[in-house]
mmCIF file of C-alpha atoms in Angstrom:
data_model
loop_
_atom_site.group_PDB
_atom_site.id
_atom_site.type_symbol
_atom_site.label_atom_id
_atom_site.label_comp_id
_atom_site.label_asym_id
_atom_site.label_seq_id
_atom_site.Cartn_x
_atom_site.Cartn_y
_atom_site.Cartn_z
ATOM 1 C CA GLU A 1 0.020 0.016 0.037
ATOM 2 C CA ILE A 2 2.628 2.455 0.795
ATOM 3 C CA LEU A 3 4.655 2.178 -2.543
ATOM 4 C CA ASP A 4 1.122 1.950 -4.359
ATOM 5 C CA VAL A 5 0.401 5.311 -2.735
ATOM 6 C CA ALA A 6 3.772 6.931 -3.191
ATOM 7 C CA ARG A 7 3.775 5.738 -7.004
ATOM 8 C CA THR A 8 0.447 7.636 -7.496
ATOM 9 C CA CYS A 9 2.246 10.727 -5.693
ATOM 10 C CA PHE A 10 5.273 10.608 -7.545
ATOM 11 C CA LEU A 11 3.215 10.315 -11.313
ATOM 12 C CA GLU A 12 0.756 12.773 -10.121
ATOM 13 C CA GLN A 13 3.063 15.573 -8.805
ATOM 14 C CA GLY A 14 6.157 14.716 -10.162
ATOM 15 C CA SER A 15 9.912 13.896 -8.254
ATOM 16 C CA SER A 16 9.250 17.134 -6.273
ATOM 17 C CA VAL A 17 6.439 15.994 -4.355
ATOM 18 C CA SER A 18 7.195 16.457 -0.512
ATOM 19 C CA THR A 19 7.427 12.961 1.300
ATOM 20 C CA VAL A 20 5.100 14.826 3.917
ATOM 21 C CA VAL A 21 2.351 14.741 1.499
ATOM 22 C CA ILE A 22 3.038 11.038 0.705
ATOM 23 C CA ALA A 23 2.973 10.264 4.696
ATOM 24 C CA GLU A 24 -0.213 12.086 5.081
ATOM 25 C CA ARG A 25 -2.025 10.228 2.428
ATOM 26 C CA LEU A 26 -0.889 7.405 4.232
ATOM 27 C CA ASN A 27 -1.899 8.485 7.520
ATOM 28 C CA MET A 28 1.469 7.554 8.865
ATOM 29 C CA SER A 29 4.153 10.033 10.117
ATOM 30 C CA HIS A 30 6.971 11.310 7.935
ATOM 31 C CA GLY A 31 9.238 9.600 10.137
ATOM 32 C CA ALA A 32 7.884 6.286 10.162
ATOM 33 C CA LEU A 33 8.041 6.535 6.058
ATOM 34 C CA PHE A 34 12.038 7.477 6.346
ATOM 35 C CA LYS A 35 12.521 4.806 8.854
ATOM 36 C CA ARG A 36 10.739 2.029 6.554
ATOM 37 C CA PHE A 37 12.718 3.382 3.292
ATOM 38 C CA GLY A 38 15.726 5.600 4.441
ATOM 39 C CA THR A 39 15.776 8.384 1.854
ATOM 40 C CA LYS A 40 13.342 9.920 -1.061
ATOM 41 C CA GLU A 41 15.294 8.226 -3.648
ATOM 42 C CA GLU A 42 14.893 5.136 -2.070
ATOM 43 C CA LEU A 43 11.206 5.231 -1.676
ATOM 44 C CA MET A 44 10.937 6.618 -5.731
ATOM 45 C CA ILE A 45 13.047 3.991 -6.897
ATOM 46 C CA ARG A 46 11.083 1.318 -5.134
ATOM 47 C CA ALA A 47 7.612 2.621 -5.842
ATOM 48 C CA LEU A 48 8.170 3.655 -9.163
ATOM 49 C CA LEU A 49 10.322 0.404 -10.299
ATOM 50 C CA ARG A 50 8.550 -2.287 -8.358
ATOM 51 C CA PRO A 51 9.799 -5.769 -8.908
ATOM 52 C CA GLN A 52 7.529 -7.487 -11.580
ATOM 53 C CA ARG A 53 7.643 -10.071 -13.967
ATOM 54 C CA HIS A 54 7.715 -9.296 -17.237
ATOM 55 C CA GLN A 55 5.329 -11.511 -19.075
ATOM 56 C CA TRP A 56 6.380 -10.430 -22.638
ATOM 57 C CA MET A 57 10.364 -11.198 -21.809
ATOM 58 C CA ASP A 58 9.096 -14.796 -20.202
ATOM 59 C CA ARG A 59 7.525 -15.236 -23.643
ATOM 60 C CA LEU A 60 10.441 -14.540 -25.452
ATOM 61 C CA GLY A 61 12.758 -16.650 -23.832
ATOM 62 C CA ASP A 62 10.819 -19.506 -24.881
ATOM 63 C CA GLY A 63 11.165 -18.839 -28.493
ATOM 64 C CA PRO A 64 8.230 -18.937 -31.173
ATOM 65 C CA ASP A 65 5.544 -21.701 -30.807
ATOM 66 C CA GLU A 66 3.623 -23.488 -33.375
ATOM 67 C CA ARG A 67 1.048 -20.833 -33.858
ATOM 68 C CA PRO A 68 1.616 -18.128 -36.822
ATOM 69 C CA ILE A 69 4.448 -15.883 -36.562
ATOM 70 C CA ARG A 70 2.493 -12.729 -36.952
ATOM 71 C CA GLU A 71 -0.241 -13.964 -34.386
ATOM 72 C CA GLN A 72 2.667 -14.381 -31.949
ATOM 73 C CA LEU A 73 4.139 -11.070 -32.763
ATOM 74 C CA VAL A 74 1.286 -9.093 -32.395
ATOM 75 C CA GLU A 75 0.782 -10.686 -28.877
ATOM 76 C CA ILE A 76 4.073 -10.074 -27.730
ATOM 77 C CA ALA A 77 3.859 -6.611 -29.099
ATOM 78 C CA ALA A 78 0.568 -5.318 -26.885
ATOM 79 C CA LYS A 79 2.129 -7.017 -23.905
ATOM 80 C CA MET A 80 5.442 -4.977 -24.304
ATOM 81 C CA SER A 81 3.429 -1.796 -25.582
ATOM 82 C CA ALA A 82 1.033 -2.360 -22.120
ATOM 83 C CA PHE A 83 4.620 -2.486 -20.115
ATOM 84 C CA PHE A 84 5.881 0.470 -21.574
ATOM 85 C CA GLU A 85 2.668 2.539 -21.004
ATOM 86 C CA LEU A 86 3.358 1.805 -17.294
ATOM 87 C CA LEU A 87 7.395 1.918 -17.156
ATOM 88 C CA THR A 88 7.468 5.661 -19.213
ATOM 89 C CA PRO A 89 6.207 7.875 -16.806
ATOM 90 C CA ALA A 90 8.000 6.009 -13.901
ATOM 91 C CA ILE A 91 11.481 6.479 -15.823
ATOM 92 C CA THR A 92 10.710 10.030 -17.075
ATOM 93 C CA THR A 93 9.834 10.894 -13.221
ATOM 94 C CA LEU A 94 12.830 9.097 -11.872
ATOM 95 C CA ARG A 95 14.959 10.586 -14.589
ATOM 96 C CA SER A 96 13.405 14.281 -13.631
ATOM 97 C CA ALA A 97 14.796 13.803 -10.111
ATOM 98 C CA GLY A 98 18.455 13.080 -11.628
ATOM 99 C CA ILE A 99 18.382 9.260 -10.843
ATOM 100 C CA SER A 100 20.546 7.357 -12.938
ATOM 101 C CA LEU A 101 19.984 3.953 -14.279
ATOM 102 C CA ASP A 102 22.520 2.634 -12.181
ATOM 103 C CA SER A 103 21.107 4.118 -8.888
ATOM 104 C CA MET A 104 17.779 2.717 -10.022
ATOM 105 C CA GLY A 105 18.867 -0.862 -8.982
ATOM 106 C CA ASP A 106 20.019 -1.817 -12.497
ATOM 107 C CA ARG A 107 22.985 -3.487 -11.420
ATOM 108 C CA HIS A 108 22.732 -6.131 -13.730
ATOM 109 C CA THR A 109 25.900 -7.320 -16.360
ATOM 110 C CA VAL A 110 23.768 -6.145 -18.952
ATOM 111 C CA PRO A 111 21.337 -3.136 -18.206
ATOM 112 C CA ARG A 112 17.723 -4.388 -18.250
ATOM 113 C CA PRO A 113 16.900 -2.499 -21.559
ATOM 114 C CA VAL A 114 19.614 -3.979 -23.409
ATOM 115 C CA HIS A 115 18.614 -7.405 -21.955
ATOM 116 C CA GLY A 116 15.156 -6.926 -23.345
ATOM 117 C CA HIS A 117 16.523 -5.976 -27.074
ATOM 118 C CA GLN A 118 18.962 -9.022 -26.554
ATOM 119 C CA VAL A 119 15.883 -11.415 -25.866
ATOM 120 C CA MET A 120 13.863 -10.108 -28.408
ATOM 121 C CA ALA A 121 16.788 -10.521 -30.897
ATOM 122 C CA GLY A 122 16.943 -14.062 -29.866
ATOM 123 C CA TRP A 123 13.478 -14.746 -30.692
ATOM 124 C CA PHE A 124 13.783 -13.383 -34.066
ATOM 125 C CA ARG A 125 17.023 -15.707 -34.483
ATOM 126 C CA GLN A 126 14.863 -18.758 -33.512
ATOM 127 C CA ALA A 127 12.170 -17.698 -35.946
ATOM 128 C CA GLN A 128 14.668 -17.184 -38.679
ATOM 129 C CA ASP A 129 16.332 -20.459 -37.689
ATOM 130 C CA GLN A 130 13.304 -22.336 -38.141
ATOM 131 C CA GLY A 131 12.697 -20.857 -41.576
ATOM 132 C CA ARG A 132 9.521 -18.845 -40.526
ATOM 133 C CA ILE A 133 10.891 -15.410 -41.048
ATOM 134 C CA ARG A 134 13.734 -14.461 -43.623
ATOM 135 C CA ARG A 135 17.023 -13.675 -42.589
ATOM 136 C CA VAL A 136 17.526 -10.326 -41.740
ATOM 137 C CA ASP A 137 19.881 -8.745 -39.365
ATOM 138 C CA GLU A 138 17.720 -9.685 -35.806
ATOM 139 C CA ASN A 139 19.461 -7.305 -33.836
ATOM 140 C CA ALA A 140 18.335 -4.199 -35.842
ATOM 141 C CA LEU A 141 15.055 -5.824 -36.449
ATOM 142 C CA ALA A 142 14.842 -6.106 -32.535
ATOM 143 C CA VAL A 143 15.677 -2.545 -32.311
ATOM 144 C CA ILE A 144 13.081 -1.485 -34.862
ATOM 145 C CA PHE A 145 10.080 -3.742 -33.171
ATOM 146 C CA VAL A 146 11.081 -2.497 -29.394
ATOM 147 C CA GLY A 147 11.473 1.017 -30.259
ATOM 148 C CA GLY A 148 8.365 1.224 -32.261
ATOM 149 C CA LEU A 149 6.492 0.220 -29.085
ATOM 150 C CA ARG A 150 8.424 2.374 -26.829
ATOM 151 C CA SER A 151 8.142 5.458 -28.906
ATOM 152 C CA ARG A 152 4.279 4.924 -28.843
ATOM 153 C CA SER A 153 4.254 5.188 -24.903
ATOM 154 C CA PHE A 154 6.842 8.127 -24.783
ATOM 155 C CA LEU A 155 4.514 10.417 -27.405
ATOM 156 C CA ARG A 156 1.348 9.439 -25.354
ATOM 157 C CA HIS A 157 3.299 10.232 -22.123
ATOM 158 C CA ILE A 158 4.652 13.660 -23.435
ATOM 159 C CA THR A 159 1.051 14.531 -25.109
ATOM 160 C CA ASN A 160 -0.730 13.598 -22.478
ATOM 161 C CA ASN A 161 -2.418 10.552 -24.124
ATOM 162 C CA GLU A 162 -3.412 12.167 -27.041
ATOM 163 C CA TYR A 163 -1.056 10.580 -29.677
ATOM 164 C CA PRO A 164 -1.341 8.300 -31.176
ATOM 165 C CA ALA A 165 -4.797 7.570 -30.522
ATOM 166 C CA SER A 166 -4.729 4.004 -31.636
ATOM 167 C CA SER A 167 -5.134 1.491 -29.136
ATOM 168 C CA ILE A 168 -2.190 -0.688 -27.971
ATOM 169 C CA GLU A 169 -4.077 -3.751 -29.843
ATOM 170 C CA GLU A 170 -4.438 -1.544 -32.775
ATOM 171 C CA HIS A 171 -0.654 -0.335 -32.803
ATOM 172 C CA ALA A 172 0.766 -3.628 -32.225
ATOM 173 C CA ARG A 173 -1.217 -4.994 -35.196
ATOM 174 C CA VAL A 174 -0.041 -2.272 -37.485
ATOM 175 C CA LEU A 175 3.572 -2.223 -36.567
ATOM 176 C CA VAL A 176 3.709 -5.761 -37.102
ATOM 177 C CA ASP A 177 1.934 -5.807 -40.507
ATOM 178 C CA THR A 178 4.314 -3.142 -41.123
ATOM 179 C CA LEU A 179 7.578 -4.928 -40.471
ATOM 180 C CA TRP A 180 6.193 -7.985 -41.794
ATOM 181 C CA ALA A 181 6.766 -7.043 -45.151
ATOM 182 C CA GLY A 182 10.317 -7.121 -44.950
ATOM 183 C CA MET A 183 10.450 -10.236 -42.653
ATOM 184 C CA ALA A 184 8.233 -12.567 -43.994
ATOM 185 C CA PRO A 185 9.451 -15.872 -45.609
ATOM 186 C CA GLU A 186 9.700 -15.855 -49.150
ATOM 187 C CA ASN A 187 6.938 -18.429 -49.511
ATOM 188 C CA GLU A 188 4.348 -15.546 -48.011
ATOM 189 C CA ARG A 189 5.526 -12.569 -50.154
#
């Protein structure tokens, strides 16, 4: 509950929201809040980057299943896009506070955003090895695919959800349909 309320406050009022305001919303003392989290920065990081399983990341690690590749890509794109809709405002709030990726707890050997691209490239490579998409640079394809999804959430965040007007599902379908022209196997062209 503390992290949910803090997240709401940070997203509504920005990184400059007072921890007194957060404590008041929780009906707890300011001191109790600091005793639990130590610093405002730690509270921000924990509230805005709450550990969560990335279903789309888990799905990618399994590689393509027997369903049509386009169908799978639309499903993956919709899940990734929904994830980025939640992540983008959190990251921009943290960055506005001057909090770097390292201090956000991303102390992995490979930073999570890079790992996400690598896992997506691996999925594309598996689809290529199965002959289900044509041979293209899977790393470039991952950057285009993931970037097209991230940019939607970024644009919606900075325009207050006005652009693009398409739903997550529609954007996922259009993105996959557009990319399909360059990756479809020869027998589907």
